mmCIF file of C-alpha atoms and ligand atoms in Angstrom:
data_model
loop_
_atom_site.group_PDB
_atom_site.id
_atom_site.type_symbol
_atom_site.label_atom_id
_atom_site.label_comp_id
_atom_site.label_asym_id
_atom_site.label_seq_id
_atom_site.Cartn_x
_atom_site.Cartn_y
_atom_site.Cartn_z
ATOM 1 C CA UNK A 130 31.525 -15.167 -106.294
ATOM 2 C CA UNK A 131 34.457 -12.800 -106.417
ATOM 3 C CA UNK A 132 36.138 -11.392 -103.329
ATOM 4 C CA UNK A 133 34.061 -9.007 -101.234
ATOM 5 C CA UNK A 134 34.833 -5.338 -101.682
ATOM 6 C CA UNK A 135 36.177 -3.875 -98.389
ATOM 7 C CA UNK A 136 34.405 -0.747 -97.120
ATOM 8 C CA UNK A 137 34.466 1.360 -93.959
ATOM 9 C CA UNK A 138 31.499 3.197 -92.463
ATOM 10 C CA UNK A 139 31.767 6.403 -90.416
ATOM 11 C CA UNK A 140 28.996 7.155 -87.919
ATOM 12 C CA UNK A 141 28.107 9.527 -85.101
ATOM 13 C CA UNK A 142 24.748 8.340 -83.801
ATOM 14 C CA UNK A 143 21.895 5.924 -84.185
ATOM 15 C CA UNK A 144 23.218 4.056 -87.189
ATOM 16 C CA UNK A 145 20.085 3.000 -89.033
ATOM 17 C CA UNK A 146 21.913 3.489 -92.348
ATOM 18 C CA UNK A 147 24.778 1.361 -91.053
ATOM 19 C CA UNK A 148 22.172 -1.251 -90.108
ATOM 20 C CA UNK A 149 20.772 -1.173 -93.643
ATOM 21 C CA UNK A 150 24.267 -1.834 -95.002
ATOM 22 C CA UNK A 151 24.851 -4.634 -92.475
ATOM 23 C CA UNK A 152 21.526 -6.235 -93.416
ATOM 24 C CA UNK A 153 21.917 -6.027 -97.195
ATOM 25 C CA UNK A 154 25.299 -5.720 -98.910
ATOM 26 C CA UNK A 155 27.550 -6.744 -95.985
ATOM 27 C CA UNK A 156 28.692 -10.330 -96.406
ATOM 28 C CA UNK A 157 27.434 -10.307 -99.954
ATOM 29 C CA UNK A 158 29.128 -8.017 -102.465
ATOM 30 C CA UNK A 159 30.954 -6.002 -99.799
ATOM 31 C CA UNK A 160 32.520 -6.537 -96.420
ATOM 32 C CA UNK A 161 32.368 -3.785 -93.804
ATOM 33 C CA UNK A 162 35.905 -4.012 -92.445
ATOM 34 C CA UNK A 163 35.705 -1.054 -90.034
ATOM 35 C CA UNK A 164 33.159 1.197 -88.361
ATOM 36 C CA UNK A 165 34.510 4.425 -86.888
ATOM 37 C CA UNK A 166 32.509 6.822 -84.727
ATOM 38 C CA UNK A 167 33.179 10.435 -83.821
ATOM 39 C CA UNK A 168 31.165 9.921 -80.625
ATOM 40 C CA UNK A 169 31.715 7.366 -77.881
ATOM 41 C CA UNK A 170 28.905 5.020 -76.831
ATOM 42 C CA UNK A 171 26.506 5.565 -79.741
ATOM 43 C CA UNK A 172 24.188 2.750 -80.787
ATOM 44 C CA UNK A 173 25.800 2.558 -84.241
ATOM 45 C CA UNK A 174 28.859 1.040 -82.529
ATOM 46 C CA UNK A 175 26.738 -1.634 -80.865
ATOM 47 C CA UNK A 176 25.165 -2.490 -84.223
ATOM 48 C CA UNK A 177 28.635 -3.039 -85.720
ATOM 49 C CA UNK A 178 29.820 -5.105 -82.761
ATOM 50 C CA UNK A 179 26.755 -7.334 -83.029
ATOM 51 C CA UNK A 180 27.919 -8.228 -86.518
ATOM 52 C CA UNK A 181 31.529 -8.752 -85.400
ATOM 53 C CA UNK A 182 32.746 -5.674 -87.291
ATOM 54 C CA UNK A 183 35.821 -3.968 -85.746
ATOM 55 C CA UNK A 184 34.980 -0.549 -84.288
ATOM 56 C CA UNK A 185 37.038 2.523 -83.457
ATOM 57 C CA UNK A 186 36.224 5.837 -81.786
ATOM 58 C CA UNK A 187 37.934 8.984 -83.049
ATOM 59 C CA UNK A 188 36.686 11.844 -80.913
ATOM 60 C CA UNK A 189 37.720 15.288 -82.043
ATOM 61 C CA UNK A 190 38.638 16.255 -78.467
ATOM 62 C CA UNK A 191 41.193 13.445 -78.227
ATOM 63 C CA UNK A 192 43.424 15.062 -80.884
ATOM 64 C CA UNK A 193 45.305 18.346 -81.125
ATOM 65 C CA UNK A 194 43.254 19.393 -84.141
ATOM 66 C CA UNK A 195 41.022 18.063 -86.879
ATOM 67 C CA UNK A 196 43.966 17.313 -89.179
ATOM 68 C CA UNK A 197 45.539 15.052 -86.574
ATOM 69 C CA UNK A 198 42.228 13.279 -85.992
ATOM 70 C CA UNK A 199 41.707 12.846 -89.740
ATOM 71 C CA UNK A 200 45.162 11.345 -90.140
ATOM 72 C CA UNK A 201 44.677 8.846 -87.310
ATOM 73 C CA UNK A 202 41.302 7.903 -88.765
ATOM 74 C CA UNK A 203 42.648 7.513 -92.312
ATOM 75 C CA UNK A 204 45.550 5.412 -91.014
ATOM 76 C CA UNK A 205 43.196 3.041 -89.209
ATOM 77 C CA UNK A 206 40.858 2.690 -92.188
ATOM 78 C CA UNK A 207 43.848 2.009 -94.461
ATOM 79 C CA UNK A 208 45.200 -0.610 -92.046
ATOM 80 C CA UNK A 209 41.800 -2.301 -92.147
ATOM 81 C CA UNK A 210 42.016 -2.344 -95.969
ATOM 82 C CA UNK A 211 39.011 -0.109 -96.722
ATOM 83 C CA UNK A 212 38.677 0.883 -100.380
ATOM 84 C CA UNK A 213 35.475 2.902 -99.961
ATOM 85 C CA UNK A 214 34.534 5.143 -97.028
ATOM 86 C CA UNK A 215 30.804 5.583 -96.423
ATOM 87 C CA UNK A 216 29.578 8.472 -94.282
ATOM 88 C CA UNK A 217 26.341 7.293 -92.674
ATOM 89 C CA UNK A 218 25.229 10.003 -90.289
ATOM 90 C CA UNK A 219 28.819 11.120 -89.675
ATOM 91 C CA UNK A 220 28.561 14.583 -88.132
ATOM 92 C CA UNK A 221 32.142 15.799 -88.667
ATOM 93 C CA UNK A 222 33.768 17.520 -91.628
ATOM 94 C CA UNK A 223 36.676 15.693 -93.249
ATOM 95 C CA UNK A 224 39.560 17.765 -94.583
ATOM 96 C CA UNK A 225 41.149 17.551 -98.024
ATOM 97 C CA UNK A 226 44.131 15.496 -96.727
ATOM 98 C CA UNK A 227 41.691 12.779 -95.596
ATOM 99 C CA UNK A 228 39.832 12.849 -98.918
ATOM 100 C CA UNK A 229 43.166 12.593 -100.754
ATOM 101 C CA UNK A 230 43.818 9.312 -98.962
ATOM 102 C CA UNK A 231 40.644 7.830 -100.560
ATOM 103 C CA UNK A 232 40.411 9.619 -103.913
ATOM 104 C CA UNK A 233 36.937 9.398 -105.434
ATOM 105 C CA UNK A 234 36.025 6.838 -102.810
ATOM 106 C CA UNK A 235 34.149 8.689 -100.060
ATOM 107 C CA UNK A 236 30.345 8.814 -100.249
ATOM 108 C CA UNK A 237 27.634 10.347 -98.070
ATOM 109 C CA UNK A 238 23.875 10.110 -97.638
ATOM 110 C CA UNK A 239 22.056 13.405 -97.124
ATOM 111 C CA UNK A 240 18.349 13.924 -96.355
ATOM 112 C CA UNK A 241 17.520 16.436 -99.102
ATOM 113 C CA UNK A 242 17.453 16.721 -102.863
ATOM 114 C CA UNK A 243 20.837 18.407 -103.285
ATOM 115 C CA UNK A 244 21.793 21.063 -104.174
ATOM 116 C CA UNK A 245 18.798 22.180 -102.095
ATOM 117 C CA UNK A 246 19.351 22.339 -98.352
ATOM 118 C CA UNK A 247 22.958 21.250 -97.788
ATOM 119 C CA UNK A 248 24.499 21.164 -94.324
ATOM 120 C CA UNK A 249 22.890 20.610 -90.950
ATOM 121 C CA UNK A 250 19.136 20.323 -90.330
ATOM 122 C CA UNK A 251 18.292 19.719 -93.987
ATOM 123 C CA UNK A 252 14.746 18.576 -93.262
ATOM 124 C CA UNK A 253 14.063 21.569 -91.020
ATOM 125 C CA UNK A 254 15.419 23.842 -93.771
ATOM 126 C CA UNK A 255 13.121 22.200 -96.337
ATOM 127 C CA UNK A 256 10.068 22.509 -94.054
ATOM 128 C CA UNK A 257 10.832 26.149 -93.358
ATOM 129 C CA UNK A 258 11.096 26.766 -97.108
ATOM 130 C CA UNK A 259 7.701 25.159 -97.598
ATOM 131 C CA UNK A 260 8.639 22.499 -100.143
ATOM 132 C CA UNK A 261 6.109 19.822 -101.122
ATOM 133 C CA UNK A 262 8.604 17.190 -102.279
ATOM 134 C CA UNK A 263 11.376 15.933 -100.016
ATOM 135 C CA UNK A 264 14.191 13.580 -100.844
ATOM 136 C CA UNK A 265 17.483 11.863 -100.304
ATOM 137 C CA UNK A 266 20.801 12.197 -102.107
ATOM 138 C CA UNK A 267 23.739 9.801 -102.094
ATOM 139 C CA UNK A 268 26.774 11.680 -103.357
ATOM 140 C CA UNK A 269 30.534 11.610 -103.570
ATOM 141 C CA UNK A 270 32.186 13.756 -100.917
ATOM 142 C CA UNK A 271 34.398 16.654 -101.909
ATOM 143 C CA UNK A 272 35.983 19.378 -99.778
ATOM 144 C CA UNK A 273 32.745 21.410 -99.708
ATOM 145 C CA UNK A 274 29.601 20.855 -97.659
ATOM 146 C CA UNK A 275 27.359 18.328 -99.459
ATOM 147 C CA UNK A 276 28.633 19.676 -102.790
ATOM 148 C CA UNK A 277 30.058 16.524 -104.372
ATOM 149 C CA UNK A 278 28.786 14.736 -107.463
ATOM 150 C CA UNK A 279 25.372 13.080 -107.142
ATOM 151 C CA UNK A 280 25.235 9.274 -107.388
ATOM 152 C CA UNK A 281 21.569 8.469 -106.648
ATOM 153 C CA UNK A 282 18.512 10.444 -105.570
ATOM 154 C CA UNK A 283 15.004 9.592 -104.503
ATOM 155 C CA UNK A 284 12.002 11.768 -103.703
ATOM 156 C CA UNK A 285 8.733 11.581 -101.820
ATOM 157 C CA UNK A 286 5.783 13.963 -102.027
ATOM 158 C CA UNK A 287 4.613 15.158 -98.629
ATOM 159 C CA UNK A 288 2.439 18.153 -99.407
ATOM 160 C CA UNK A 289 1.095 18.579 -95.867
ATOM 161 C CA UNK A 290 4.164 17.735 -93.801
ATOM 162 C CA UNK A 291 4.795 20.000 -90.818
ATOM 163 C CA UNK A 292 7.039 18.059 -88.450
ATOM 164 C CA UNK A 293 10.638 16.988 -89.119
ATOM 165 C CA UNK A 294 9.952 13.572 -87.540
ATOM 166 C CA UNK A 295 7.215 12.884 -90.085
ATOM 167 C CA UNK A 296 9.518 13.752 -92.986
ATOM 168 C CA UNK A 297 12.453 11.811 -91.577
ATOM 169 C CA UNK A 298 10.231 8.750 -91.129
ATOM 170 C CA UNK A 299 9.243 8.963 -94.793
ATOM 171 C CA UNK A 300 12.837 9.485 -95.946
ATOM 172 C CA UNK A 301 14.402 6.697 -93.918
ATOM 173 C CA UNK A 302 13.266 3.814 -96.187
ATOM 174 C CA UNK A 303 14.607 5.773 -99.170
ATOM 175 C CA UNK A 304 17.975 6.240 -97.475
ATOM 176 C CA UNK A 305 18.087 2.571 -96.519
ATOM 177 C CA UNK A 306 17.516 1.549 -100.136
ATOM 178 C CA UNK A 307 19.642 4.127 -101.946
ATOM 179 C CA UNK A 308 22.774 3.931 -99.781
ATOM 180 C CA UNK A 309 23.264 0.146 -100.073
ATOM 181 C CA UNK A 310 22.462 0.399 -103.787
ATOM 182 C CA UNK A 311 25.121 3.075 -104.317
ATOM 183 C CA UNK A 312 27.651 1.053 -102.317
ATOM 184 C CA UNK A 313 26.920 -2.056 -104.374
ATOM 185 C CA UNK A 314 27.273 -0.098 -107.620
ATOM 186 C CA UNK A 315 30.593 1.373 -106.495
ATOM 187 C CA UNK A 316 31.874 -2.049 -105.444
ATOM 188 C CA UNK A 317 30.873 -3.466 -108.830
ATOM 189 C CA UNK A 318 32.792 -0.701 -110.619
ATOM 190 C CA UNK A 319 29.517 0.407 -112.184
ATOM 191 C CA UNK A 320 29.832 4.149 -111.480
ATOM 192 C CA UNK A 321 31.648 6.254 -114.062
ATOM 193 C CA UNK A 322 32.005 9.978 -114.596
ATOM 194 C CA UNK A 323 30.279 11.105 -117.786
ATOM 195 C CA UNK A 324 33.100 12.505 -119.983
ATOM 196 C CA UNK A 325 30.710 15.141 -121.336
ATOM 197 C CA UNK A 326 29.732 16.376 -117.873
ATOM 198 C CA UNK A 327 31.996 15.592 -114.926
ATOM 199 C CA UNK A 328 29.125 16.507 -112.567
ATOM 200 C CA UNK A 329 27.159 13.558 -113.893
ATOM 201 C CA UNK A 330 27.638 9.936 -112.856
ATOM 202 C CA UNK A 331 26.743 7.327 -115.422
ATOM 203 C CA UNK A 332 25.591 3.967 -114.106
ATOM 204 C CA UNK A 333 26.866 1.159 -116.289
ATOM 205 C CA UNK A 334 24.164 -0.928 -117.905
ATOM 206 C CA UNK A 335 24.170 -4.543 -116.838
ATOM 207 C CA UNK A 336 24.041 -3.667 -113.173
ATOM 208 C CA UNK A 337 20.271 -3.653 -113.181
ATOM 209 C CA UNK A 338 19.995 -5.754 -110.021
ATOM 210 C CA UNK A 339 21.327 -2.912 -107.926
ATOM 211 C CA UNK A 340 20.745 0.007 -110.251
ATOM 212 C CA UNK A 341 17.079 -0.580 -111.038
ATOM 213 C CA UNK A 342 14.568 1.721 -109.398
HETATM 214 C C1 GRF B 86 20.457 10.347 -91.914
HETATM 215 O O1 GRF B 86 19.253 11.054 -91.982
HETATM 216 C C2 GRF B 86 21.409 10.812 -92.965
HETATM 217 O O2 GRF B 86 20.773 11.277 -94.115
HETATM 218 C C3 GRF B 86 22.124 11.942 -92.283
HETATM 219 O O3 GRF B 86 22.244 11.550 -90.949
HETATM 220 C C4 GRF B 86 21.192 10.637 -90.615
HETATM 221 C C5 GRF B 86 21.823 9.418 -90.034
HETATM 222 O O4 GRF B 86 20.906 8.535 -89.469
HETATM 223 N N1 GRF B 86 23.382 12.196 -92.949
HETATM 224 P P1 GRF B 86 21.391 7.114 -88.927
HETATM 225 O O5 GRF B 86 22.431 7.357 -87.829
HETATM 226 O O6 GRF B 86 21.952 6.332 -90.075
HETATM 227 O O7 GRF B 86 20.155 6.487 -88.347
#
Protein backbone atom coordinates (compact mmCIF):
# COMPACT_ATOMS: atom_id res chain seq x y z
CA UNK A 1 0.00 0.00 0.00
CA UNK A 2 0.99 3.62 -0.35
CA UNK A 3 2.79 5.57 2.36
CA UNK A 4 0.82 6.22 5.53
CA UNK A 5 -0.63 9.69 5.87
CA UNK A 6 0.96 11.48 8.89
CA UNK A 7 -1.48 12.96 11.41
CA UNK A 8 -1.26 14.55 14.85
CA UNK A 9 -3.87 14.28 17.60
CA UNK A 10 -4.48 16.95 20.25
CA UNK A 11 -5.99 15.85 23.56
CA UNK A 12 -6.76 17.13 27.05
CA UNK A 13 -8.22 14.17 28.92
CA UNK A 14 -9.32 10.58 28.77
CA UNK A 15 -8.55 9.97 25.12
CA UNK A 16 -11.14 7.41 24.08
CA UNK A 17 -11.31 9.04 20.63
CA UNK A 18 -7.52 8.86 20.39
CA UNK A 19 -7.81 5.18 21.33
CA UNK A 20 -10.32 4.64 18.53
CA UNK A 21 -7.85 6.17 16.07
CA UNK A 22 -4.98 4.07 17.47
CA UNK A 23 -7.09 0.91 17.16
CA UNK A 24 -8.39 1.51 13.64
CA UNK A 25 -6.64 3.78 11.14
CA UNK A 26 -3.24 4.07 12.88
CA UNK A 27 -0.71 1.81 11.20
CA UNK A 28 -3.09 1.30 8.33
CA UNK A 29 -3.95 4.28 6.13
CA UNK A 30 -2.52 6.83 8.57
CA UNK A 31 0.29 7.10 11.06
CA UNK A 32 -0.19 9.13 14.24
CA UNK A 33 3.17 10.89 14.38
CA UNK A 34 2.47 13.07 17.44
CA UNK A 35 0.04 13.37 20.33
CA UNK A 36 0.02 16.70 22.14
CA UNK A 37 -1.87 17.41 25.36
CA UNK A 38 -2.83 20.70 26.96
CA UNK A 39 -2.85 18.96 30.35
CA UNK A 40 -0.05 17.03 32.02
CA UNK A 41 -0.59 13.45 33.19
CA UNK A 42 -3.85 12.68 31.38
CA UNK A 43 -4.61 9.11 30.35
CA UNK A 44 -4.65 10.06 26.66
CA UNK A 45 -0.86 10.47 26.91
CA UNK A 46 -0.47 6.98 28.35
CA UNK A 47 -2.57 5.56 25.51
CA UNK A 48 -0.22 7.17 22.96
CA UNK A 49 2.90 6.00 24.77
CA UNK A 50 1.58 2.44 24.84
CA UNK A 51 1.54 2.56 21.06
CA UNK A 52 5.02 4.13 20.87
CA UNK A 53 3.64 7.45 19.60
CA UNK A 54 5.74 10.52 20.56
CA UNK A 55 3.93 12.76 23.06
CA UNK A 56 4.28 16.40 24.03
CA UNK A 57 2.64 18.56 26.69
CA UNK A 58 1.85 22.19 25.87
CA UNK A 59 0.29 23.70 28.96
CA UNK A 60 -1.12 27.17 28.54
CA UNK A 61 0.51 28.30 31.80
CA UNK A 62 3.99 27.44 30.51
CA UNK A 63 3.82 30.18 27.85
CA UNK A 64 3.50 33.96 27.94
CA UNK A 65 0.20 33.81 26.07
CA UNK A 66 -1.91 31.59 23.87
CA UNK A 67 -0.19 32.78 20.68
CA UNK A 68 3.19 31.69 22.00
CA UNK A 69 1.79 28.32 23.04
CA UNK A 70 0.13 27.87 19.64
CA UNK A 71 3.38 28.63 17.85
CA UNK A 72 5.39 26.15 19.92
CA UNK A 73 2.71 23.53 19.34
CA UNK A 74 2.54 24.17 15.58
CA UNK A 75 6.34 24.04 15.35
CA UNK A 76 6.45 20.66 17.07
CA UNK A 77 3.66 19.19 14.94
CA UNK A 78 5.40 20.47 11.78
CA UNK A 79 8.72 18.96 12.90
CA UNK A 80 6.93 15.64 13.36
CA UNK A 81 5.61 15.94 9.78
CA UNK A 82 1.88 16.09 10.58
CA UNK A 83 -0.33 16.91 7.59
CA UNK A 84 -3.64 16.71 9.46
CA UNK A 85 -4.34 17.85 13.03
CA UNK A 86 -7.18 16.05 14.81
CA UNK A 87 -8.73 17.60 17.91
CA UNK A 88 -9.98 14.70 20.03
CA UNK A 89 -11.26 16.16 23.27
CA UNK A 90 -8.83 19.09 23.07
CA UNK A 91 -10.18 21.69 25.48
CA UNK A 92 -8.27 24.76 24.26
CA UNK A 93 -9.07 27.26 21.52
CA UNK A 94 -6.56 27.51 18.68
CA UNK A 95 -5.93 30.93 17.16
CA UNK A 96 -5.97 31.85 13.47
CA UNK A 97 -2.13 31.80 13.23
CA UNK A 98 -2.17 28.12 14.26
CA UNK A 99 -4.94 27.29 11.79
CA UNK A 100 -2.99 29.09 9.05
CA UNK A 101 -0.11 26.68 9.62
CA UNK A 102 -2.42 23.74 8.70
CA UNK A 103 -4.84 25.25 6.17
CA UNK A 104 -7.98 23.17 5.75
CA UNK A 105 -6.34 20.41 7.74
CA UNK A 106 -7.63 20.70 11.31
CA UNK A 107 -10.68 18.64 12.30
CA UNK A 108 -12.67 18.23 15.52
CA UNK A 109 -15.26 15.87 16.96
CA UNK A 110 -18.12 17.50 18.86
CA UNK A 111 -20.92 15.77 20.80
CA UNK A 112 -23.91 17.50 19.20
CA UNK A 113 -25.60 17.90 15.85
CA UNK A 114 -24.03 21.23 14.91
CA UNK A 115 -25.00 24.00 14.52
CA UNK A 116 -27.03 23.10 17.61
CA UNK A 117 -25.21 23.34 20.92
CA UNK A 118 -21.67 24.48 20.08
CA UNK A 119 -19.08 25.10 22.77
CA UNK A 120 -18.69 23.54 26.19
CA UNK A 121 -21.18 21.13 27.80
CA UNK A 122 -22.96 20.35 24.54
CA UNK A 123 -24.81 17.35 25.95
CA UNK A 124 -25.96 19.29 29.01
CA UNK A 125 -27.17 22.08 26.69
CA UNK A 126 -29.11 19.56 24.58
CA UNK A 127 -30.70 17.95 27.66
CA UNK A 128 -31.69 21.33 29.05
CA UNK A 129 -33.28 22.18 25.70
CA UNK A 130 -35.26 18.96 25.82
CA UNK A 131 -34.20 17.45 22.50
CA UNK A 132 -35.16 13.86 21.64
CA UNK A 133 -32.38 13.20 19.13
CA UNK A 134 -28.72 13.63 20.05
CA UNK A 135 -25.70 13.35 17.83
CA UNK A 136 -22.09 13.80 16.89
CA UNK A 137 -20.44 16.06 14.34
CA UNK A 138 -16.97 15.78 12.84
CA UNK A 139 -16.10 19.12 11.28
CA UNK A 140 -13.27 21.22 9.95
CA UNK A 141 -12.05 23.78 12.47
CA UNK A 142 -12.22 27.47 11.68
CA UNK A 143 -11.54 30.49 13.89
CA UNK A 144 -15.02 30.30 15.46
CA UNK A 145 -16.34 27.94 18.12
CA UNK A 146 -17.48 24.69 16.46
CA UNK A 147 -18.51 26.70 13.39
CA UNK A 148 -16.45 25.02 10.67
CA UNK A 149 -17.74 22.99 7.74
CA UNK A 150 -19.38 19.67 8.60
CA UNK A 151 -17.65 16.49 7.40
CA UNK A 152 -19.76 13.69 8.95
CA UNK A 153 -22.67 13.51 11.37
CA UNK A 154 -24.50 10.75 13.16
CA UNK A 155 -27.59 10.77 15.37
CA UNK A 156 -29.25 8.65 18.02
CA UNK A 157 -32.80 8.93 19.34
CA UNK A 158 -32.95 9.06 23.12
CA UNK A 159 -36.45 10.31 23.85
CA UNK A 160 -36.29 9.70 27.61
CA UNK A 161 -32.70 10.65 28.37
CA UNK A 162 -32.18 12.70 31.52
CA UNK A 163 -28.54 12.27 32.51
CA UNK A 164 -25.51 13.48 30.54
CA UNK A 165 -23.67 10.21 31.28
CA UNK A 166 -26.43 8.22 29.57
CA UNK A 167 -26.25 10.40 26.46
CA UNK A 168 -22.46 10.41 26.36
CA UNK A 169 -22.43 6.61 26.62
CA UNK A 170 -24.75 6.42 23.61
CA UNK A 171 -22.72 8.96 21.62
CA UNK A 172 -19.30 7.46 22.27
CA UNK A 173 -19.61 4.57 19.76
CA UNK A 174 -20.76 7.10 17.15
CA UNK A 175 -17.74 9.32 17.83
CA UNK A 176 -15.42 6.33 17.69
CA UNK A 177 -16.77 5.36 14.27
CA UNK A 178 -17.17 8.78 12.67
CA UNK A 179 -13.81 10.29 13.67
CA UNK A 180 -11.63 7.49 12.25
CA UNK A 181 -13.84 7.44 9.15
CA UNK A 182 -13.38 11.18 8.59
CA UNK A 183 -9.62 10.86 9.13
CA UNK A 184 -9.42 8.01 6.63
CA UNK A 185 -11.43 9.99 4.08
CA UNK A 186 -9.19 13.03 4.51
CA UNK A 187 -6.05 10.90 4.18
CA UNK A 188 -7.44 9.35 1.00
CA UNK A 189 -8.08 12.81 -0.47
CA UNK A 190 -11.77 11.93 -0.64
CA UNK A 191 -13.15 15.14 0.91
CA UNK A 192 -13.85 18.04 -1.43
CA UNK A 193 -15.68 21.32 -1.03
CA UNK A 194 -18.84 21.43 -3.14
CA UNK A 195 -18.26 24.31 -5.62
CA UNK A 196 -21.96 25.17 -5.44
CA UNK A 197 -21.96 25.44 -1.65
CA UNK A 198 -18.67 25.93 0.17
CA UNK A 199 -20.39 24.91 3.43
CA UNK A 200 -20.93 21.45 2.01
CA UNK A 201 -18.31 18.70 1.85
CA UNK A 202 -18.69 16.19 -0.93
CA UNK A 203 -17.34 12.71 -0.28
CA UNK A 204 -15.81 11.25 -3.42
CA UNK A 205 -17.46 8.09 -4.65
CA UNK A 206 -15.19 5.07 -4.64
CA UNK A 207 -14.29 5.52 -1.01
CA UNK A 208 -17.18 3.38 0.10
CA UNK A 209 -15.08 1.33 2.52
CA UNK A 210 -14.67 4.30 4.81
CA UNK A 211 -17.52 6.49 3.63
CA UNK A 212 -20.34 3.95 3.84
CA UNK A 213 -22.78 4.32 6.70
C1 LIG B 1 -15.73 13.80 23.29
O1 LIG B 1 -17.04 13.70 23.77
C2 LIG B 1 -15.65 14.78 22.17
O2 LIG B 1 -16.83 14.86 21.43
C3 LIG B 1 -15.41 16.08 22.88
O3 LIG B 1 -14.59 15.76 23.96
C4 LIG B 1 -14.80 14.39 24.34
C5 LIG B 1 -13.47 13.72 24.36
O4 LIG B 1 -13.50 12.44 24.91
N1 LIG B 1 -14.84 17.04 21.97
P1 LIG B 1 -12.19 11.52 24.89
O5 LIG B 1 -11.08 12.26 25.65
O6 LIG B 1 -11.82 11.27 23.46
O7 LIG B 1 -12.59 10.27 25.62
